[in-house]
Amino acid sequence: MNRSGPVKLIGLIAGIALSNIAVLSPGLLGLQIVGGSTLETASGVTLLFTSLLVVLYGSYTLLFKTPATPSVRNLETRDDYIAGLSRYRNVKALQKDVLLALEQLERIDKKKSTLMNILGERFEPTELSFRKFQTVIVEVEKLLYLNVRGILNKLSVFDASEFNLFTSRQRPKPFSDTLVQRKNELYNEYFAHVTGYLGANEEILLKLDQLLLEISLLDNTDYRAVDEMPCMKELNALIGQTKLYQN
């Protein structure tokens, strides 16, 4: 059931009711179903019948129809990723991981903003050093989102009901211990992938903290000094490895 459905349905019914009142009320348009012309009667009956169909279809769509799940391939904006993760917030087995992933998206946004503000104070936007830092920050942010995409790929195929069935203490007796063990091993492997993505994102966030510290301690604004910064080397290596893997 769509949680926001009842509220939307009430709004739909209210809108239809107000429209019918406006059309049928003698003080307004005054369309008469009884006692009016043949055209008015037909129009009034059609209006009421159409209103009933709209309410019935709206009730089904808003209350019972399962919303289509957007493809992970179609995720583009930060809000898309947040919406994608939020669909799993109430799945008990995934809740902690999902909340951490959402928190990581919030933290990367804050760190990026802080870094860009510091760069704006230290360099002119036209300077090569500024552009080098900016490029690395943007590329590293893409890596974090790439890991979140990986998490969403895993979540999209996770069957919470089946997981609960095999992990419940009251699981059906026909399941052999061997089958249950194999299923649990599969789920553990599944969760390990998700944990791996989350761990990789924590590494990225840590490196951005290190980068912020190194920028604050940077005495020389020469672009050659930027290239020799330990954290910049690490981030460039990480970006290069990821691009190589994708190719």
XYZ file of C-alpha atoms in Angstrom:
247
model
C 0.000 0.000 0.000
C 1.229 3.478 -0.898
C 1.635 5.347 2.416
C 0.843 8.745 0.932
C -2.114 7.270 -0.993
C -4.905 8.004 1.543
C -3.967 11.675 1.753
C -3.820 11.999 -2.029
C -7.120 10.138 -2.367
C -8.841 12.518 0.056
C -7.527 15.417 -2.008
C -8.799 13.809 -5.206
C -12.283 13.202 -3.756
C -12.434 16.748 -2.384
C -11.454 18.168 -5.774
C -14.096 16.126 -7.591
C -16.754 17.029 -5.020
C -16.009 20.746 -5.345
C -16.116 20.486 -9.147
C -19.501 18.725 -9.034
C -20.882 21.293 -6.597
C -19.743 24.118 -8.866
C -21.363 22.520 -11.923
C -24.612 21.292 -10.318
C -25.282 24.025 -7.748
C -28.145 26.362 -8.749
C -26.202 29.302 -7.428
C -23.251 28.609 -9.697
C -23.395 26.919 -13.127
C -26.718 25.349 -12.236
C -26.657 22.301 -14.481
C -29.911 20.412 -13.834
C -30.124 16.627 -13.959
C -33.832 16.486 -13.135
C -36.210 18.947 -14.702
C -33.699 20.380 -17.135
C -33.250 19.912 -20.856
C -32.229 16.596 -22.364
C -28.737 17.949 -22.935
C -28.413 19.094 -19.314
C -29.635 15.760 -17.995
C -27.216 13.820 -20.187
C -24.334 16.113 -19.235
C -25.127 15.832 -15.529
C -25.349 12.034 -15.598
C -22.113 11.845 -17.588
C -20.402 14.111 -15.039
C -21.492 11.956 -12.097
C -20.559 8.708 -13.883
C -17.147 10.087 -14.858
C -16.558 11.309 -11.298
C -17.335 7.817 -9.971
C -14.883 6.216 -12.426
C -12.157 8.709 -11.482
C -12.649 7.989 -7.756
C -12.575 4.215 -8.312
C -9.468 4.343 -10.492
C -7.797 6.799 -8.138
C -8.540 4.540 -5.167
C -6.910 1.593 -6.909
C -3.889 3.576 -8.106
C -3.238 5.425 -4.859
C -4.024 2.661 -2.366
C -3.243 -0.673 -3.956
C -1.102 -0.314 -7.052
C 2.593 -0.841 -6.309
C 4.639 2.150 -7.519
C 7.091 1.319 -10.258
C 10.656 1.133 -8.997
C 12.933 3.393 -11.062
C 15.881 1.641 -12.663
C 19.253 2.170 -11.004
C 20.541 3.106 -14.453
C 18.273 6.161 -14.455
C 19.669 7.677 -11.251
C 21.227 11.051 -12.011
C 20.802 13.620 -9.235
C 21.576 13.498 -5.530
C 17.831 13.477 -4.837
C 17.469 10.406 -7.080
C 20.001 8.511 -4.980
C 18.391 9.620 -1.725
C 14.971 8.529 -2.992
C 16.415 5.212 -4.146
C 17.919 4.474 -0.733
C 14.878 5.738 1.176
C 12.718 3.008 -0.331
C 14.581 0.520 1.891
C 14.658 2.508 5.133
C 11.944 0.388 6.723
C 13.430 -2.989 5.775
C 14.743 -4.151 9.143
C 17.614 -6.235 7.757
C 18.889 -3.292 5.687
C 17.995 -0.338 7.887
C 21.408 0.339 9.446
C 23.248 0.092 6.126
C 20.701 2.290 4.343
C 20.835 4.959 7.049
C 24.638 4.949 6.884
C 24.574 5.322 3.095
C 22.168 8.266 3.395
C 24.425 9.814 6.010
C 27.425 9.392 3.710
C 25.613 11.315 0.961
C 24.976 14.134 3.411
C 28.582 14.145 4.624
C 30.110 14.182 1.131
C 27.926 17.183 0.303
C 29.130 19.073 3.393
C 32.785 18.167 2.866
C 32.668 19.216 -0.772
C 31.119 22.552 0.202
C 33.765 23.118 2.900
C 36.618 22.229 0.549
C 35.363 24.521 -2.185
C 35.000 27.386 0.290
C 38.584 26.877 1.508
C 39.866 26.713 -2.062
C 38.009 29.923 -2.862
C 39.866 31.638 -0.024
C 43.310 30.279 -0.989
C 43.182 30.468 -4.791
C 41.587 32.308 -7.646
C 39.168 30.134 -9.678
C 41.313 30.744 -12.756
C 44.476 29.350 -11.126
C 45.687 25.926 -12.189
C 46.005 24.826 -8.553
C 42.331 25.595 -7.944
C 41.294 23.599 -11.007
C 43.455 20.637 -9.964
C 41.849 20.485 -6.539
C 38.384 21.020 -7.956
C 38.783 18.222 -10.510
C 39.924 15.735 -7.884
C 37.099 16.650 -5.491
C 34.457 16.263 -8.201
C 35.890 12.940 -9.399
C 36.092 11.550 -5.866
C 32.484 12.571 -5.271
C 31.565 10.578 -8.384
C 33.339 7.545 -6.917
C 31.247 7.758 -3.756
C 28.048 7.934 -5.798
C 29.284 5.019 -7.889
C 29.554 2.976 -4.690
C 26.032 4.015 -3.684
C 24.854 2.853 -7.111
C 26.482 -0.493 -6.347
C 24.585 -0.654 -3.049
C 21.306 0.097 -4.815
C 22.010 -2.626 -7.354
C 22.313 -5.096 -4.492
C 19.230 -3.773 -2.688
C 17.120 -4.015 -5.849
C 17.443 -7.810 -5.899
C 17.155 -8.364 -2.149
C 13.990 -10.231 -1.130
C 13.243 -9.161 2.437
C 10.344 -11.601 2.833
C 12.496 -14.565 1.812
C 15.279 -13.397 4.112
C 12.855 -13.254 7.039
C 11.503 -16.671 6.136
C 14.899 -18.370 6.316
C 16.280 -16.452 9.286
C 13.195 -16.629 11.479
C 13.320 -18.924 14.496
C 9.910 -20.186 13.439
C 10.925 -21.105 9.892
C 8.982 -23.927 8.217
C 10.153 -27.429 9.205
C 10.604 -28.748 5.619
C 13.751 -26.591 5.313
C 16.778 -28.740 6.035
C 19.641 -27.420 8.133
C 21.904 -27.666 5.080
C 19.584 -25.517 2.977
C 19.223 -22.937 5.728
C 23.003 -22.816 6.177
C 23.575 -22.291 2.448
C 20.939 -19.575 2.388
C 22.551 -17.820 5.343
C 25.944 -18.005 3.666
C 24.420 -16.415 0.577
C 22.865 -13.608 2.623
C 26.152 -13.043 4.473
C 27.929 -12.714 1.144
C 25.258 -10.303 -0.022
C 25.618 -8.123 3.091
C 29.405 -8.279 2.765
C 29.166 -6.594 -0.648
C 27.006 -3.807 0.776
C 29.378 -3.385 3.729
C 32.288 -3.252 1.303
C 30.744 -0.353 -0.606
C 30.025 1.481 2.649
C 33.604 0.913 3.826
C 34.984 2.237 0.531
C 32.892 5.377 0.964
C 34.213 5.862 4.489
C 37.734 5.702 3.043
C 36.799 8.393 0.537
C 35.366 10.625 3.257
C 38.487 10.126 5.372
C 40.735 11.088 2.452
C 38.721 14.258 1.933
C 39.271 15.133 5.591
C 42.990 14.564 5.073
C 42.899 16.704 1.955
C 41.223 19.510 3.873
C 43.994 19.362 6.481
C 46.748 19.356 3.855
C 45.220 22.348 2.073
C 45.072 24.274 5.345
C 48.793 23.541 5.906
C 49.836 24.301 2.324
C 52.394 27.126 2.262
C 53.177 27.093 -1.442
C 50.387 27.770 -3.926
C 52.473 26.544 -6.866
C 50.563 23.872 -8.812
C 53.649 21.636 -8.676
C 53.379 21.573 -4.885
C 49.744 20.517 -5.251
C 50.751 17.488 -7.299
C 53.196 16.392 -4.590
C 50.693 16.484 -1.736
C 50.370 12.926 -0.297
C 46.580 12.962 -0.218
C 46.328 14.305 -3.773
C 48.554 11.446 -4.929
C 46.333 8.926 -3.140
C 43.145 10.407 -4.553
C 44.513 10.570 -8.084
C 45.612 6.951 -7.793
C 42.147 5.943 -6.568
C 40.479 7.787 -9.434
C 42.846 6.214 -11.946
C 42.270 2.699 -10.610
C 38.506 3.107 -10.752
C 38.544 4.390 -14.327
C 40.829 1.526 -15.334
C 38.440 -0.960 -13.701
C 35.426 0.588 -15.460
C 37.142 0.363 -18.824
